[in-house]
C-alpha cells in the first residue's frame, strides 16, 4: 500500500466541474489524509474540500461576513486512529487560529461520522477587522451519518451545515474510518444527493467500474522564472509541487506561479534562483559547475510558513540533480522528484532549466532526462496500480441533516 498521505491544494479539484459551477469556482481547502496506526497500516482515509462563512458583529454594531478558505498550509496535529477509549478523529489547523475536528464512532455493523467542531479566533484582526468581541469561538454540530463498516462514504455533492454564525460547506467528500486490514474499501456508500445526481442523465455504455478512481491530484502550473543581471543569465520553466511530511501526515502543495515572486543571482561557478510567496519565505535552488564542463542542482534551501504561523526549514547542499553540459539546458517533461530531506521533497513537471551561459535570453540545446532511462512502463504500471488501489472515500454527508445538538462556546 502506498502512502498517498495528506494533500492540500488551493483550487477546486478536477472532476467537480458541476460543483465548481455551483460554487462559482470558490477557493477552498482541498484536503487529503491517510492516517496510519502504530503498525503503519491505514486506519482512516479522507479527502474533501471545505470552506466556511462566518458572521460577526463589528464595533460599529454592524454584522459582517467573512469567508474562510485557502489560507496557508494546513496541519493535522491531533488526528488519530483512536484507541480503546476514544474513536478516530481528524483534526486540521489552518491560517492562524482556525481549527476543525471531526470524530467517528463504531457500532456492530456501521460506523458514524459523529460530530464536527470548528474554532476561530476573532482577535485575528486581519480576518475579522473591527470585531466587537475578541476571542476564540467554537461551534459544535452533531451530524451522525451512519455508514456500513468496510464501506467508503462518497458525497461529491455540496453539503451545507449551518450552526450559529457559521455556514460550513463541504464537497468532494470521500471518507472511510475503521479501515480493515489497512486496505481502503472499494465499496462505496453514496450520500442521497449523489444518488439522485448520478441516476437520470448518465448513460453507461459499459458498466461503471465499481471503484471510481479518485480525482487525480492537479498538476502544478508551469512557471517561467529567470534571473536578469545585465541580460538574462538564468532561465527556468517548471511546475513545482512541494511534499512535506510532518508527524505522519503529508501535505502536498502546488506552487502557483501567478502568486510567486522570484529573484536570484549569477556567478561564474554558481547561480541562484529564489522563489517566495505568502506561504514560502524562500525556496532557493543553487546551481554549481563541476569538472569545469557540467552544471547541476547542488543545493536547495527552503523556509515554509505553516498554518499555525510556525516556520519549517529544510536544507540540503549535497544534491546532484539536473546534470547537463555547460552551454546547454536540462529538460525533463515527466515528473521528477528532488529529495531534499526525508520530510521534504519537490516534484517537478515540464522542467527546463539553464543556469549558466544563457545567450540572448534563450535556452540552448537541451539535454533531455528521457535519455537517462528507457523504461517508461514501470511508472505507468505503478500509476495504474495506485489509481486502482486508491479509491476512496469520504467525509461528511449533511444532506437532510438534522442538527441534534448545537452548542456555542466562547472563551
Ligand atoms: C509506512 O509505509 C509506507 C508505505 O507502505 C512506507 O513508505 C513508510 O516508510 C512506512 N513508515 C514506517 C514508519 O514504517
Ligand atoms: C510525498 O512524500 C511521501 C513521503 O516521502 C510519499 O510517500 C508520497 O508518495 C509523496 N507524495 C507525492 C505526491 O509526491
Ligand atoms: C451573512 O450570511 C448569512 C448566511 O448566509 C446571511 O443570513 C446574513 O444576512 C449575512 N450577513 C451579512 C451582513 O451579509
Ligand atoms: C505548528 O504545527 C507544527 C506541526 O503540527 C508543530 O510542530 C508546531 O509546534 C506548531 N507550532 C505552534 C507555534 O503551535
Ligand atoms: C465527538 O466530539 C464531540 C464534540 O467535541 C463530543 O461531544 C463527542 O463526545 C465526541 N464523540 C466521541 C465518540 O468522541
Ligand atoms: C487569538 O489571537 C490573538 C491575536 O492574534 C492571540 O494573541 C491569542 O493568543 C489567540 N488566542 C488563542 C487562544 O489562540
Ligand atoms: C481482514 O483480515 C481477516 C483475517 O485475515 C479476514 O478474515 C477479513 O476478511 C479481512 N477483512 C477485509 C475487509 O479484508
Ligand atoms: C554588462 O555588460 C556590458 C556589455 O557586455 C559590460 O561592459 C559590463 O561590464 C557588464 N556589467 C556587469 C556588471 O557585468
Ligand atoms: C495565472 O495567470 C494567467 C494569465 O493572467 C491565467 O491564465 C491563469 O489562469 C492564472 N493561473 C492561476 C492558477 O491563477
Ligand atoms: C517576496 O519577498 C519580497 C521581499 O521580501 C516581498 O516584497 C514580496 O511581497 C514577497 N512576495 C510574495 C508573493 O509574498
Ligand atoms: C542554504 O543553507 C545553508 C545551511 O543553512 C547555508 O550555508 C547556505 O548559505 C544557504 N544557501 C543560500 C543560497 O542561502
Ligand atoms: C554528499 O554526498 C556524497 C555522496 O552521495 C557523500 O559521499 C558525502 O559524504 C555527502 N556529504 C555531505 C556533507 O553530506
Coordinates of C-alpha atoms and ligand atoms in Angstrom, one line a residue:
X1 CA 0.0 0.0 0.0
X2 CA 1.5 3.3 -1.0
X3 CA 1.2 6.2 1.3
X4 CA -0.6 8.9 -0.5
X5 CA -0.7 11.0 2.6
X6 CA -2.3 14.3 3.1
X7 CA -2.7 16.8 0.4
X8 CA -3.6 20.4 0.4
X9 CA -4.1 22.4 -2.7
X10 CA -5.8 25.7 -3.1
X11 CA -8.0 25.1 -6.0
X12 CA -11.2 23.2 -6.7
X13 CA -10.2 19.6 -7.6
X14 CA -10.8 18.5 -11.1
X15 CA -13.7 16.2 -11.6
X16 CA -16.0 18.5 -9.7
X17 CA -16.9 20.7 -12.6
X18 CA -20.6 20.8 -11.7
X19 CA -19.8 21.9 -8.2
X20 CA -17.3 24.4 -9.3
X21 CA -20.0 26.0 -11.4
X22 CA -22.4 25.8 -8.5
X23 CA -19.9 27.4 -6.2
X24 CA -18.6 29.9 -8.7
X25 CA -15.2 28.2 -8.5
X26 CA -14.7 29.4 -5.0
X27 CA -11.4 28.9 -3.3
X28 CA -11.5 26.2 -0.7
X29 CA -9.4 23.9 1.4
X30 CA -8.9 20.6 -0.5
X31 CA -7.5 18.1 1.9
X32 CA -6.5 14.5 1.9
X33 CA -5.4 12.5 4.8
X34 CA -4.2 8.9 5.0
X35 CA -3.8 8.2 8.7
X36 CA -1.8 5.2 9.8
X37 CA -1.7 3.3 13.0
X38 CA 1.3 2.2 15.1
X39 CA 1.8 -0.7 12.8
X40 CA 1.8 1.7 9.8
X41 CA -1.5 0.3 8.4
X42 CA -4.0 2.8 7.1
X43 CA -6.8 3.2 9.7
X44 CA -8.6 6.2 8.2
X45 CA -8.7 7.8 4.8
X46 CA -10.3 11.0 4.0
X47 CA -10.4 13.5 1.1
X48 CA -12.6 16.5 1.0
X49 CA -13.0 20.2 0.3
X50 CA -14.5 22.8 2.6
X51 CA -14.9 26.4 3.3
X52 CA -16.6 28.5 6.0
X53 CA -18.6 31.7 6.1
X54 CA -18.6 33.4 9.4
X55 CA -20.8 36.3 10.5
X56 CA -19.5 38.5 13.3
X57 CA -20.5 41.7 15.0
X58 CA -18.4 44.8 14.5
X59 CA -17.6 47.7 16.8
X60 CA -20.0 49.8 14.8
X61 CA -22.8 47.4 15.7
X62 CA -23.0 46.0 12.2
X63 CA -22.6 42.4 11.1
X64 CA -20.0 41.3 8.6
X65 CA -19.5 38.0 6.8
X66 CA -16.1 36.6 6.1
X67 CA -15.3 33.5 4.0
X68 CA -12.5 31.4 5.2
X69 CA -10.9 29.2 2.6
X70 CA -7.5 28.5 1.2
X71 CA -5.4 30.2 3.9
X72 CA -1.9 29.0 4.4
X73 CA -0.7 25.5 4.8
X74 CA -2.9 23.1 6.9
X75 CA -1.5 20.9 9.6
X76 CA -3.1 17.8 11.0
X77 CA -1.9 17.8 14.6
X78 CA -4.2 15.8 16.8
X79 CA -5.5 13.5 14.1
X80 CA -5.6 10.0 15.5
X81 CA -6.7 6.4 14.7
X82 CA -8.2 6.3 18.2
X83 CA -7.7 3.7 20.9
X84 CA -9.9 1.6 23.2
X85 CA -11.4 4.7 24.8
X86 CA -11.6 7.3 22.1
X87 CA -12.7 6.9 18.5
X88 CA -10.7 8.1 15.5
X89 CA -10.5 11.8 14.8
X90 CA -9.4 14.2 12.1
X91 CA -8.0 17.5 13.3
X92 CA -7.0 20.3 10.9
X93 CA -5.4 23.6 11.8
X94 CA -5.1 26.4 9.3
X95 CA -4.2 30.0 9.0
X96 CA -3.7 31.4 12.5
X97 CA -6.3 30.3 15.0
X98 CA -8.6 28.2 12.9
X99 CA -9.2 24.6 13.8
X100 CA -11.6 21.9 12.6
X101 CA -12.3 18.5 14.0
X102 CA -14.5 15.6 13.1
X103 CA -14.8 12.4 15.1
X104 CA -16.1 8.9 14.4
X105 CA -17.9 6.2 16.3
X106 CA -18.4 2.5 15.6
X107 CA -21.3 0.2 16.2
X108 CA -21.9 -3.5 15.3
X109 CA -22.1 -3.2 11.5
X110 CA -21.8 0.5 10.9
X111 CA -19.7 3.4 11.8
X112 CA -20.7 7.1 12.0
X113 CA -19.4 10.5 11.3
X114 CA -20.2 11.7 14.8
X115 CA -19.7 15.4 15.2
X116 CA -17.8 18.4 13.8
X117 CA -16.3 21.3 15.7
X118 CA -14.9 24.4 14.2
X119 CA -13.0 27.1 16.1
X120 CA -11.9 30.6 15.0
X121 CA -10.2 33.5 16.8
X122 CA -11.9 36.9 16.3
X123 CA -8.8 38.5 17.8
X124 CA -7.2 38.0 14.4
X125 CA -7.8 41.5 13.0
X126 CA -6.6 40.6 9.5
X127 CA -9.5 38.2 9.2
X128 CA -12.0 39.8 11.5
X129 CA -11.5 43.6 11.2
X130 CA -13.3 45.6 13.8
X131 CA -14.7 42.6 15.6
X132 CA -16.6 43.6 18.7
X133 CA -15.9 40.5 20.8
X134 CA -12.4 39.2 20.6
X135 CA -11.6 35.6 21.5
X136 CA -11.8 32.0 20.4
X137 CA -15.3 30.8 19.4
X138 CA -16.1 27.1 18.9
X139 CA -19.2 25.8 17.2
X140 CA -20.2 22.1 17.6
X141 CA -22.5 20.1 15.4
X142 CA -23.7 16.6 15.7
X143 CA -24.0 15.0 12.2
X144 CA -24.4 11.3 12.9
X145 CA -24.1 9.9 9.4
X146 CA -24.2 6.2 9.5
X147 CA -22.1 4.1 7.0
X148 CA -21.8 0.3 6.8
X149 CA -18.4 -0.9 8.1
X150 CA -15.8 -1.5 5.4
X151 CA -17.5 0.9 3.0
X152 CA -16.2 4.2 1.9
X153 CA -18.6 7.1 2.1
X154 CA -18.7 9.3 -1.0
X155 CA -20.5 12.6 -1.3
X156 CA -19.3 14.7 -4.3
X157 CA -22.4 17.0 -4.0
X158 CA -22.4 20.1 -1.9
X159 CA -23.4 19.7 1.8
X160 CA -24.1 22.7 3.9
X161 CA -24.1 22.9 7.6
X162 CA -25.3 25.9 9.5
X163 CA -24.5 26.5 13.1
X164 CA -24.9 29.7 14.9
X165 CA -22.8 32.3 13.0
X166 CA -21.0 29.8 10.8
X167 CA -22.1 28.3 7.5
X168 CA -19.9 25.2 6.6
X169 CA -19.7 24.0 3.0
X170 CA -18.3 20.6 2.2
X171 CA -18.0 18.8 -1.1
X172 CA -15.9 16.2 -2.9
X173 CA -16.1 14.0 0.2
X174 CA -14.6 10.5 0.3
X175 CA -14.0 9.0 3.8
X176 CA -13.6 5.7 5.5
X177 CA -12.9 5.3 9.2
X178 CA -12.2 1.9 10.8
X179 CA -10.4 0.8 7.7
X180 CA -9.9 -3.0 7.9
X181 CA -6.6 -4.7 7.3
X182 CA -5.0 -1.4 6.2
X183 CA -6.9 -1.5 2.9
X184 CA -9.3 1.2 2.0
X185 CA -12.5 -0.3 0.8
X186 CA -13.7 -0.2 -2.8
X187 CA -17.3 -0.5 -1.8
X188 CA -18.8 3.0 -1.9
X189 CA -21.7 4.2 0.2
X190 CA -23.2 7.3 -1.6
X191 CA -25.0 10.2 0.0
X192 CA -28.6 10.8 -1.2
X193 CA -27.6 13.8 -3.2
X194 CA -25.0 11.9 -5.2
X195 CA -27.5 9.1 -5.8
X196 CA -30.0 11.5 -7.4
X197 CA -27.3 13.4 -9.2
X198 CA -25.9 10.3 -11.0
X199 CA -29.1 8.4 -11.9
X200 CA -31.1 10.1 -14.6
X201 CA -29.0 11.6 -17.3
X202 CA -25.9 9.4 -17.4
X203 CA -26.0 6.5 -19.9
X204 CA -23.4 4.0 -19.2
X205 CA -22.3 2.1 -22.3
X206 CA -20.1 -0.1 -20.2
X207 CA -20.8 -0.9 -16.6
X208 CA -19.0 1.7 -14.4
X209 CA -16.1 0.5 -12.5
X210 CA -17.2 -0.5 -9.1
X211 CA -14.3 1.5 -7.7
X212 CA -14.3 5.0 -9.1
X213 CA -10.8 6.4 -9.3
X214 CA -10.1 9.4 -7.1
X215 CA -9.8 12.7 -8.9
X216 CA -6.1 12.9 -9.8
X217 CA -4.1 15.4 -8.0
X218 CA -3.9 18.5 -10.1
X219 CA -0.5 19.1 -11.8
X220 CA 1.0 22.4 -10.8
X221 CA 1.0 25.2 -13.3
X222 CA 4.3 25.7 -15.1
X223 CA 6.1 28.9 -14.1
X224 CA 8.6 30.8 -16.2
X225 CA 11.4 32.1 -13.9
X226 CA 14.5 33.9 -14.8
X227 CA 17.3 35.9 -13.4
X228 CA 18.4 39.1 -15.1
X229 CA 21.8 40.7 -14.5
X230 CA 23.0 42.7 -17.3
X231 CA 20.9 40.5 -19.6
X232 CA 19.2 37.2 -18.7
X233 CA 21.6 34.8 -17.1
X234 CA 19.4 32.1 -15.8
X235 CA 16.2 30.5 -17.2
X236 CA 13.9 28.0 -15.5
X237 CA 10.5 26.8 -16.6
X238 CA 8.9 24.3 -14.3
X239 CA 5.7 23.2 -12.4
X240 CA 6.6 22.8 -8.8
X241 CA 4.9 20.7 -6.1
X242 CA 6.1 20.6 -2.6
X243 CA 5.6 17.5 -0.5
X244 CA 6.0 18.0 3.3
X245 CA 5.8 15.2 5.9
X246 CA 5.1 16.2 9.4
X247 CA 4.5 13.7 12.1
X248 CA 3.0 11.0 9.9
X249 CA 0.9 13.4 7.8
X250 CA 1.9 14.5 4.3
X251 CA 0.9 17.9 2.8
X252 CA 1.3 18.4 -1.0
X253 CA 1.2 22.0 -2.2
X254 CA 1.3 23.1 -5.8
X255 CA 3.1 26.4 -6.3
X256 CA 1.0 28.9 -8.2
X257 CA 3.4 30.9 -10.4
X258 CA 1.0 33.8 -10.5
X259 CA 1.4 34.3 -6.8
X260 CA 5.1 33.6 -6.6
X261 CA 7.9 36.2 -6.8
X262 CA 11.4 35.3 -7.9
X263 CA 14.8 36.7 -7.9
X264 CA 18.4 35.3 -7.9
X265 CA 22.0 35.9 -8.9
X266 CA 24.5 34.6 -11.3
X267 CA 28.2 34.0 -10.9
X268 CA 30.8 32.1 -13.0
X269 CA 30.7 29.0 -10.7
X270 CA 27.4 29.3 -9.0
X271 CA 23.9 30.6 -9.7
X272 CA 20.8 31.0 -7.5
X273 CA 17.1 31.1 -8.2
X274 CA 15.0 32.1 -5.2
X275 CA 11.2 31.9 -5.1
X276 CA 8.9 33.3 -2.4
X277 CA 5.2 33.6 -1.8
X278 CA 2.7 34.1 1.0
X279 CA 3.5 30.6 2.3
X280 CA 7.1 30.4 1.3
X281 CA 9.7 32.7 2.9
X282 CA 12.2 31.4 0.4
X283 CA 12.8 28.4 -1.8
X284 CA 16.3 28.5 -3.1
X285 CA 17.7 26.5 -6.0
X286 CA 21.5 26.7 -6.1
X287 CA 23.3 25.5 -9.2
X288 CA 27.1 24.8 -9.4
X289 CA 29.6 23.8 -12.0
X290 CA 31.6 20.6 -11.8
X291 CA 34.6 19.3 -13.7
X292 CA 34.6 22.7 -15.5
X293 CA 32.2 21.3 -18.1
X294 CA 28.9 20.4 -16.5
X295 CA 26.3 22.1 -14.3
X296 CA 23.9 20.6 -11.7
X297 CA 21.5 21.4 -9.0
X298 CA 23.6 21.4 -5.9
X299 CA 21.6 22.8 -3.1
X300 CA 18.0 23.6 -2.1
X301 CA 17.1 25.7 1.0
X302 CA 13.5 26.3 1.9
X303 CA 11.6 28.0 4.6
X304 CA 7.8 27.5 4.8
X305 CA 5.2 29.2 6.9
X306 CA 2.8 26.7 8.4
X307 CA -0.9 27.2 9.0
X308 CA -0.3 27.9 12.7
X309 CA 2.3 30.5 12.0
X310 CA 5.4 28.5 12.8
X311 CA 8.2 28.2 10.3
X312 CA 9.6 25.0 8.9
X313 CA 13.0 24.9 7.1
X314 CA 14.9 22.3 5.2
X315 CA 18.3 22.5 3.5
X316 CA 20.5 20.1 1.5
X317 CA 23.7 21.3 -0.1
X318 CA 24.8 18.0 -1.3
X319 CA 22.3 17.3 -4.1
X320 CA 23.1 16.1 -7.6
X321 CA 20.1 16.7 -9.9
X322 CA 19.6 18.2 -13.3
X323 CA 23.0 17.5 -14.6
X324 CA 23.9 18.7 -18.1
X325 CA 26.8 20.1 -20.1
X326 CA 27.6 23.8 -19.7
X327 CA 26.3 25.7 -22.7
X328 CA 23.2 23.5 -22.9
X329 CA 20.0 23.3 -20.9
X330 CA 18.5 20.5 -18.9
X331 CA 15.0 19.4 -19.8
X332 CA 12.6 16.9 -18.2
X333 CA 8.9 16.8 -19.1
X334 CA 7.9 13.9 -16.9
X335 CA 7.5 14.2 -13.2
X336 CA 10.8 14.1 -11.3
X337 CA 11.5 14.3 -7.6
X338 CA 14.2 16.3 -5.9
X339 CA 14.5 14.7 -2.4
X340 CA 15.8 17.5 -0.2
X341 CA 15.3 15.5 3.0
X342 CA 13.2 12.6 4.3
X343 CA 10.4 15.0 5.2
X344 CA 10.6 17.4 2.2
X345 CA 10.7 16.7 -1.5
X346 CA 9.9 18.7 -4.6
X347 CA 8.1 17.2 -7.5
X348 CA 8.9 18.9 -10.8
X349 CA 6.8 18.9 -14.0
X350 CA 7.7 20.1 -17.5
X351 CA 11.1 21.2 -16.3
X352 CA 13.6 23.1 -18.4
X353 CA 16.5 24.9 -16.8
X354 CA 19.6 26.7 -17.8
X355 CA 21.6 28.3 -15.0
X356 CA 24.7 29.3 -17.0
X357 CA 25.8 30.6 -20.4
X358 CA 22.4 31.9 -21.4
X359 CA 22.7 33.6 -24.8
X360 CA 20.3 36.3 -25.8
X361 CA 17.8 35.3 -23.2
X362 CA 17.1 32.0 -24.9
X363 CA 17.6 28.4 -24.0
X364 CA 20.4 26.5 -25.6
X365 CA 20.1 22.9 -26.9
X366 CA 18.5 20.7 -24.2
X367 CA 19.8 17.5 -22.7
X368 CA 16.6 15.5 -22.1
X369 CA 16.2 13.4 -19.0
X370 CA 14.4 10.6 -21.0
X371 CA 17.9 9.7 -22.3
X372 CA 18.6 8.8 -18.7
X373 CA 16.1 6.0 -18.6
X374 CA 14.4 3.8 -21.1
X375 CA 11.8 2.1 -19.1
X376 CA 8.6 4.1 -19.2
X377 CA 6.4 1.1 -18.4
X378 CA 7.3 0.9 -14.7
X379 CA 6.0 4.3 -13.8
X380 CA 2.9 3.7 -15.8
X381 CA 2.2 0.4 -14.2
X382 CA 2.8 1.8 -10.8
X383 CA 0.5 4.7 -11.5
X384 CA -2.3 2.5 -12.7
X385 CA -2.0 0.3 -9.7
X386 CA -2.0 3.3 -7.4
X387 CA -5.1 4.7 -9.1
X388 CA -6.9 1.3 -8.7
X389 CA -5.9 1.0 -5.0
X390 CA -6.8 4.5 -4.1
X391 CA -10.4 4.6 -4.4
X392 CA -11.6 6.3 -1.5
X393 CA -13.7 7.9 0.5
X394 CA -15.4 10.5 2.3
X395 CA -16.2 12.6 5.0
X396 CA -19.4 14.2 5.7
X397 CA -22.9 13.9 4.5
X398 CA -25.1 16.6 5.7
X399 CA -27.9 16.4 3.4
X400 CA -31.2 16.2 5.1
X401 CA -29.1 16.6 8.1
X402 CA -30.8 17.2 11.4
X403 CA -29.0 19.2 13.9
X404 CA -29.4 17.2 17.0
X405 CA -27.3 19.4 19.1
X406 CA -25.6 22.6 18.6
X407 CA -23.6 24.5 21.2
X408 CA -21.8 27.7 21.3
X409 CA -18.9 28.4 23.5
X410 CA -16.9 31.4 24.0
X411 CA -13.8 31.6 26.0
Ligands
LIG1 C1 4.9 3.1 6.2 O1 4.5 2.5 5.0 C2 4.9 3.3 3.9 C3 4.4 2.7 2.6 O2 4.0 1.4 2.8 C4 6.4 3.5 3.9 O3 6.8 4.3 2.8 C5 6.9 4.1 5.2 O4 8.3 4.2 5.2 C6 6.4 3.3 6.3 N1 6.7 4.0 7.6 C7 7.1 3.4 8.7 C8 7.4 4.3 9.8 O5 7.3 2.2 8.7
LIG2 C1 5.1 12.7 -0.6 O1 6.1 12.2 0.3 C2 5.7 10.9 0.9 C3 6.8 10.6 1.9 O2 8.1 10.6 1.3 C4 5.5 9.9 -0.2 O3 5.1 8.7 0.5 C5 4.4 10.4 -1.1 O4 4.2 9.4 -2.1 C6 4.8 11.7 -1.7 N1 3.6 12.2 -2.5 C7 3.8 12.8 -3.6 C8 2.6 13.3 -4.4 O5 4.9 13.1 -4.0
LIG3 C1 -24.1 36.6 6.3 O1 -24.5 35.3 5.8 C2 -25.7 34.8 6.4 C3 -26.0 33.5 5.9 O2 -25.6 33.4 4.5 C4 -26.9 35.8 6.0 O3 -28.1 35.3 6.6 C5 -26.6 37.2 6.5 O4 -27.6 38.1 6.1 C6 -25.2 37.6 6.0 N1 -24.9 38.9 6.7 C7 -24.4 39.9 6.1 C8 -24.0 41.1 6.9 O5 -24.1 39.9 4.9
LIG4 C1 2.6 24.2 14.3 O1 2.4 22.9 13.8 C2 3.5 22.1 13.8 C3 3.1 20.8 13.1 O2 1.9 20.4 13.6 C4 4.1 21.9 15.2 O3 5.3 21.1 15.1 C5 4.5 23.3 15.7 O4 4.9 23.1 17.1 C6 3.3 24.2 15.7 N1 3.7 25.5 16.2 C7 3.0 26.2 17.0 C8 3.5 27.6 17.4 O5 1.9 25.8 17.6
LIG5 C1 -17.0 13.9 19.3 O1 -16.8 15.3 19.6 C2 -17.9 15.9 20.2 C3 -17.6 17.3 20.3 O2 -16.3 17.6 20.6 C4 -18.1 15.3 21.6 O3 -19.2 15.9 22.3 C5 -18.3 13.8 21.5 O4 -18.4 13.2 22.7 C6 -17.2 13.2 20.6 N1 -17.6 11.8 20.4 C7 -16.8 10.8 20.6 C8 -17.3 9.5 20.3 O5 -15.6 11.0 20.9
LIG6 C1 -6.2 34.7 19.3 O1 -5.5 35.7 18.5 C2 -4.7 36.6 19.3 C3 -4.2 37.7 18.3 O2 -3.7 37.0 17.2 C4 -3.7 35.9 20.1 O3 -3.0 36.9 20.9 C5 -4.3 34.9 21.0 O4 -3.3 34.2 21.7 C6 -5.2 34.0 20.2 N1 -5.9 33.1 21.1 C7 -5.7 31.8 21.1 C8 -6.4 31.0 22.2 O5 -5.0 31.2 20.3
LIG7 C1 -9.1 -8.9 7.2 O1 -8.3 -10.0 7.5 C2 -9.0 -11.1 8.2 C3 -8.0 -12.1 8.6 O2 -7.0 -12.2 7.6 C4 -10.1 -11.6 7.2 O3 -10.8 -12.6 7.9 C5 -11.0 -10.4 6.9 O4 -12.0 -10.9 5.9 C6 -10.3 -9.2 6.3 N1 -11.2 -8.2 6.1 C7 -11.2 -7.5 5.0 C8 -12.2 -6.4 4.9 O5 -10.5 -7.7 4.0
LIG8 C1 27.3 44.4 -18.6 O1 27.5 44.2 -20.0 C2 28.4 45.2 -20.6 C3 28.5 44.9 -22.1 O2 28.6 43.5 -22.3 C4 29.7 45.1 -19.9 O3 30.6 46.2 -20.4 C5 29.5 45.4 -18.4 O4 30.8 45.3 -17.7 C6 28.6 44.4 -17.8 N1 28.3 44.8 -16.5 C7 28.3 43.9 -15.5 C8 28.0 44.4 -14.1 O5 28.6 42.7 -15.7
LIG9 C1 -2.3 32.9 -14.0 O1 -2.5 34.0 -14.8 C2 -2.8 33.6 -16.2 C3 -2.8 34.9 -17.0 O2 -3.0 36.0 -16.2 C4 -4.1 32.9 -16.2 O3 -4.4 32.5 -17.5 C5 -4.0 31.7 -15.3 O4 -5.3 31.0 -15.2 C6 -3.6 32.1 -13.9 N1 -3.4 30.9 -13.1 C7 -3.8 30.7 -11.9 C8 -3.6 29.4 -11.2 O5 -4.4 31.7 -11.3
LIG10 C1 8.6 38.1 -1.7 O1 9.5 38.7 -1.0 C2 9.6 40.2 -1.2 C3 10.7 40.7 -0.5 O2 10.9 40.1 0.8 C4 8.2 40.8 -0.8 O3 8.2 42.2 -1.0 C5 7.1 40.1 -1.6 O4 5.9 40.6 -1.2 C6 7.2 38.6 -1.5 N1 6.3 38.0 -2.4 C7 5.2 37.3 -2.1 C8 4.3 36.8 -3.2 O5 4.9 37.1 -0.9
LIG11 C1 21.5 27.3 2.5 O1 21.5 26.9 3.8 C2 22.9 26.6 4.2 C3 22.8 26.0 5.6 O2 21.9 26.7 6.4 C4 23.7 27.8 4.2 O3 25.1 27.5 4.5 C5 23.7 28.4 2.7 O4 24.4 29.6 2.7 C6 22.2 28.6 2.3 N1 22.3 29.0 0.9 C7 21.7 30.0 0.4 C8 21.7 30.3 -1.0 O5 21.0 30.8 1.2
LIG12 C1 27.4 14.2 -0.1 O1 27.1 13.0 -0.8 C2 28.1 12.1 -1.1 C3 27.7 11.0 -2.0 O2 26.3 11.0 -2.0 C4 28.7 11.6 0.2 O3 29.8 10.8 0.0 C5 29.1 12.8 1.1 O4 29.5 12.3 2.4 C6 28.0 13.8 1.3 N1 28.5 14.9 2.0 C7 27.8 15.5 3.0 C8 28.4 16.7 3.6 O5 26.7 15.1 3.4

